Structures are given as structure tokens and as C-alpha cells.
């Protein structure tokens, strides 16, 4: 059984297919986990908007912000997936080190977006319901949603840095 060994930058590139496996798992992780977060945030917020809209239909469009913010998380995963696919090549300069960096990059944005999507969904659900009963809570809900979205943005920034490892 072959074992994967990290090679120095002076090596001649990947010696096995495992480095490409890990790199493409990074690509898949970025898009899959980010979209799971976006889907959860959209679904959970949508339930709250629907419930609130039955009693206060005039507030539905005002409370769409959590759904939009959750959708942006999927875009974060898409951006990193496209960057990573562009960086993966079969030349001698592509090493296991780069492959693992690409895996870490995909996991960074994917899992950060998943966590942010869960936070946006929960806050969006409770926030829009509360906003229907007390409109002065709107600004507070938006601030909490911004901080939840920032978690996904932090993962995107780290993923971009990791994807540029040479």
C-alpha cells in the first residue's frame, strides 16, 4: 500500500492520484457545504416569512433580507470552487502540498458557509416573526444577520488565501 508523503517545493509534482483526489474533494466541499448552508438558511427563513406573512402580508417583502443573505453563501462556495478548479493542473509544479491547501481552502469556505447559513436561518426565522409583532426589532435583526453573514465571509477570505498557496 502506498502512503502519501508531503513533498518539498523542489519535487517533480504529484507521484500519485491521491493529491488530485484531495484537491477535487476541496472543490466539492466548497460548493456542497456552502449550498447546504444557503439552502438551510433560505428554508428556515422562508418558513418564518410565510408564517409571519399570513397575519402581516404587507411586511413580507421587507423581511426577505435573510433569504437573500443566505443565498449569498452559495455564491461564496461557487467562487472558491471555480478558483480551485483553475489552480489544479497536471504539471510537475502541482504537489501534494498544493492539493492539501486546496482541500483546506474548500473546507474553510464550505464549513464556514454551512455554519453561517444555520445562524442566518435560525435568526431569520425568529427575527421575521418577531418583526411582524414589533417592527422596532428590524434593525436589531439586521445587525445579527450581518454578524452571521460575516462568519461565511471570514471563511471565504481564508479560502482565497489558501487557494493561492504556491
Tab-separated table of C-alpha atoms in Angstrom:
chain	number	residue	atom	x	y	z
A	1	UNK	CA	0.000	0.000	0.000
A	2	UNK	CA	1.414	3.376	-0.986
A	3	UNK	CA	1.494	6.170	1.532
A	4	UNK	CA	1.213	9.819	0.630
A	5	UNK	CA	4.210	11.867	1.715
A	6	UNK	CA	4.345	15.643	1.600
A	7	UNK	CA	6.932	16.692	-0.907
A	8	UNK	CA	9.092	19.762	-0.829
A	9	UNK	CA	8.666	22.519	-3.403
A	10	UNK	CA	11.689	21.195	-5.335
A	11	UNK	CA	9.921	17.903	-6.128
A	12	UNK	CA	8.714	16.913	-9.552
A	13	UNK	CA	5.000	17.093	-8.684
A	14	UNK	CA	2.374	14.581	-7.684
A	15	UNK	CA	3.540	10.994	-7.628
A	16	UNK	CA	0.084	9.512	-7.154
A	17	UNK	CA	-3.508	10.314	-7.962
A	18	UNK	CA	-4.289	10.896	-4.302
A	19	UNK	CA	-3.220	14.521	-4.480
A	20	UNK	CA	-5.776	15.172	-7.220
A	21	UNK	CA	-8.383	13.307	-5.182
A	22	UNK	CA	-7.832	15.597	-2.185
A	23	UNK	CA	-7.809	18.711	-4.365
A	24	UNK	CA	-11.111	17.827	-6.007
A	25	UNK	CA	-12.624	16.916	-2.649
A	26	UNK	CA	-11.775	20.502	-1.691
A	27	UNK	CA	-13.654	21.750	-4.759
A	28	UNK	CA	-16.666	19.590	-3.946
A	29	UNK	CA	-16.589	20.538	-0.263
A	30	UNK	CA	-16.661	24.224	-1.088
A	31	UNK	CA	-19.772	24.058	-3.236
A	32	UNK	CA	-21.636	21.309	-1.358
A	33	UNK	CA	-21.287	22.656	2.181
A	34	UNK	CA	-21.831	26.266	1.108
A	35	UNK	CA	-25.014	25.295	-0.719
A	36	UNK	CA	-26.198	23.255	2.262
A	37	UNK	CA	-25.820	26.370	4.411
A	38	UNK	CA	-27.571	28.512	1.824
A	39	UNK	CA	-30.415	26.015	1.484
A	40	UNK	CA	-30.920	25.698	5.236
A	41	UNK	CA	-30.854	29.464	5.746
A	42	UNK	CA	-33.301	30.017	2.904
A	43	UNK	CA	-35.680	27.277	4.033
A	44	UNK	CA	-35.671	28.207	7.708
A	45	UNK	CA	-36.099	31.933	6.987
A	46	UNK	CA	-38.761	31.180	4.388
A	47	UNK	CA	-40.819	29.296	6.951
A	48	UNK	CA	-40.707	32.312	9.260
A	49	UNK	CA	-41.613	34.704	6.449
A	50	UNK	CA	-44.543	32.525	5.396
A	51	UNK	CA	-45.815	32.240	8.944
A	52	UNK	CA	-45.486	35.974	9.567
A	53	UNK	CA	-46.988	36.798	6.152
A	54	UNK	CA	-50.286	35.123	6.985
A	55	UNK	CA	-51.020	37.772	9.608
A	56	UNK	CA	-48.921	40.667	8.214
A	57	UNK	CA	-48.773	40.294	4.412
A	58	UNK	CA	-47.552	43.873	3.911
A	59	UNK	CA	-44.268	43.014	5.704
A	60	UNK	CA	-43.277	40.045	3.523
A	61	UNK	CA	-41.018	41.927	1.095
A	62	UNK	CA	-39.365	43.906	3.879
A	63	UNK	CA	-38.391	40.658	5.598
A	64	UNK	CA	-36.784	38.946	2.578
A	65	UNK	CA	-33.316	40.033	3.703
A	66	UNK	CA	-32.449	36.739	5.480
A	67	UNK	CA	-33.281	34.788	2.317
A	68	UNK	CA	-31.011	36.999	0.200
A	69	UNK	CA	-28.195	36.793	2.745
A	70	UNK	CA	-28.448	33.004	2.835
A	71	UNK	CA	-28.305	32.846	-0.952
A	72	UNK	CA	-25.045	34.781	-0.982
A	73	UNK	CA	-23.402	31.939	0.943
A	74	UNK	CA	-23.828	29.624	-2.019
A	75	UNK	CA	-22.021	32.173	-4.182
A	76	UNK	CA	-19.041	32.057	-1.801
A	77	UNK	CA	-18.723	28.317	-2.415
A	78	UNK	CA	-19.083	28.768	-6.158
A	79	UNK	CA	-16.326	31.392	-6.257
A	80	UNK	CA	-13.844	29.184	-4.431
A	81	UNK	CA	-14.775	26.102	-6.468
A	82	UNK	CA	-14.058	27.960	-9.703
A	83	UNK	CA	-10.766	29.330	-8.361
A	84	UNK	CA	-9.659	25.886	-7.194
A	85	UNK	CA	-10.526	24.156	-10.458
A	86	UNK	CA	-8.458	26.776	-12.259
A	87	UNK	CA	-5.488	26.135	-9.967
A	88	UNK	CA	-5.483	22.333	-10.252
A	89	UNK	CA	-3.238	21.167	-13.076
A	90	UNK	CA	-1.262	18.075	-14.003
A	91	UNK	CA	2.080	19.756	-14.482
A	92	UNK	CA	5.157	18.940	-12.458
A	93	UNK	CA	4.622	22.048	-10.329
A	94	UNK	CA	1.419	20.674	-8.747
A	95	UNK	CA	2.388	18.976	-5.483
A	96	UNK	CA	0.668	17.233	-2.600
A	97	UNK	CA	1.246	20.377	-0.582
A	98	UNK	CA	-0.887	22.405	-3.010
A	99	UNK	CA	-3.514	19.677	-3.102
A	100	UNK	CA	-3.865	19.715	0.679
A	101	UNK	CA	-4.006	23.517	0.634
A	102	UNK	CA	-6.839	23.291	-1.891
A	103	UNK	CA	-8.633	20.767	0.318
A	104	UNK	CA	-8.277	23.125	3.283
A	105	UNK	CA	-9.500	26.015	1.146
A	106	UNK	CA	-12.666	24.192	0.131
A	107	UNK	CA	-13.381	23.019	3.653
A	108	UNK	CA	-12.758	26.516	5.012
A	109	UNK	CA	-15.363	28.245	2.891
A	110	UNK	CA	-17.766	25.316	2.853
A	111	UNK	CA	-17.985	24.718	6.580
A	112	UNK	CA	-17.960	28.448	7.366
A	113	UNK	CA	-20.873	28.977	4.986
A	114	UNK	CA	-22.696	26.000	6.495
A	115	UNK	CA	-22.397	27.498	9.973
A	116	UNK	CA	-23.366	30.958	8.734
A	117	UNK	CA	-26.382	29.524	6.921
A	118	UNK	CA	-27.564	27.801	10.063
A	119	UNK	CA	-27.214	31.037	12.030
A	120	UNK	CA	-28.979	33.085	9.338
A	121	UNK	CA	-31.805	30.562	9.163
A	122	UNK	CA	-32.442	30.494	12.890
A	123	UNK	CA	-32.130	34.266	13.325
A	124	UNK	CA	-34.145	34.913	10.170
A	125	UNK	CA	-36.983	32.646	11.278
A	126	UNK	CA	-37.289	34.096	14.756
A	127	UNK	CA	-36.442	37.615	13.624
A	128	UNK	CA	-39.103	37.992	10.953
A	129	UNK	CA	-41.773	36.541	13.233
A	130	UNK	CA	-40.790	38.984	15.981
A	131	UNK	CA	-40.585	41.826	13.478
A	132	UNK	CA	-44.185	41.159	12.493
A	133	UNK	CA	-45.273	41.757	16.072
A	134	UNK	CA	-42.827	44.578	16.892
A	135	UNK	CA	-41.417	46.492	13.880
A	136	UNK	CA	-38.765	48.229	16.008
A	137	UNK	CA	-36.868	44.917	16.172
A	138	UNK	CA	-35.979	45.167	12.465
A	139	UNK	CA	-32.635	46.962	12.936
A	140	UNK	CA	-31.536	44.534	15.635
A	141	UNK	CA	-32.413	41.575	13.421
A	142	UNK	CA	-30.412	43.050	10.544
A	143	UNK	CA	-27.360	43.573	12.766
A	144	UNK	CA	-27.461	39.980	13.973
A	145	UNK	CA	-27.822	38.761	10.379
A	146	UNK	CA	-24.812	40.847	9.320
A	147	UNK	CA	-22.658	39.248	12.004
A	148	UNK	CA	-23.881	35.797	10.968
A	149	UNK	CA	-23.031	36.528	7.320
A	150	UNK	CA	-19.584	37.713	8.400
A	151	UNK	CA	-18.789	34.161	9.520
A	152	UNK	CA	-19.154	32.972	5.938
A	153	UNK	CA	-17.118	35.917	4.691
A	154	UNK	CA	-14.264	35.022	7.052
A	155	UNK	CA	-14.216	31.520	5.585
A	156	UNK	CA	-14.171	32.980	2.067
A	157	UNK	CA	-11.171	35.183	2.862
A	158	UNK	CA	-9.206	32.297	4.374
A	159	UNK	CA	-10.147	30.084	1.412
A	160	UNK	CA	-8.856	32.667	-1.062
A	161	UNK	CA	-5.559	32.895	0.819
A	162	UNK	CA	-5.231	29.103	0.946
A	163	UNK	CA	-6.081	28.717	-2.729
A	164	UNK	CA	-3.138	30.933	-3.683
A	165	UNK	CA	-0.516	28.812	-1.918
A	166	UNK	CA	2.453	28.182	-4.179
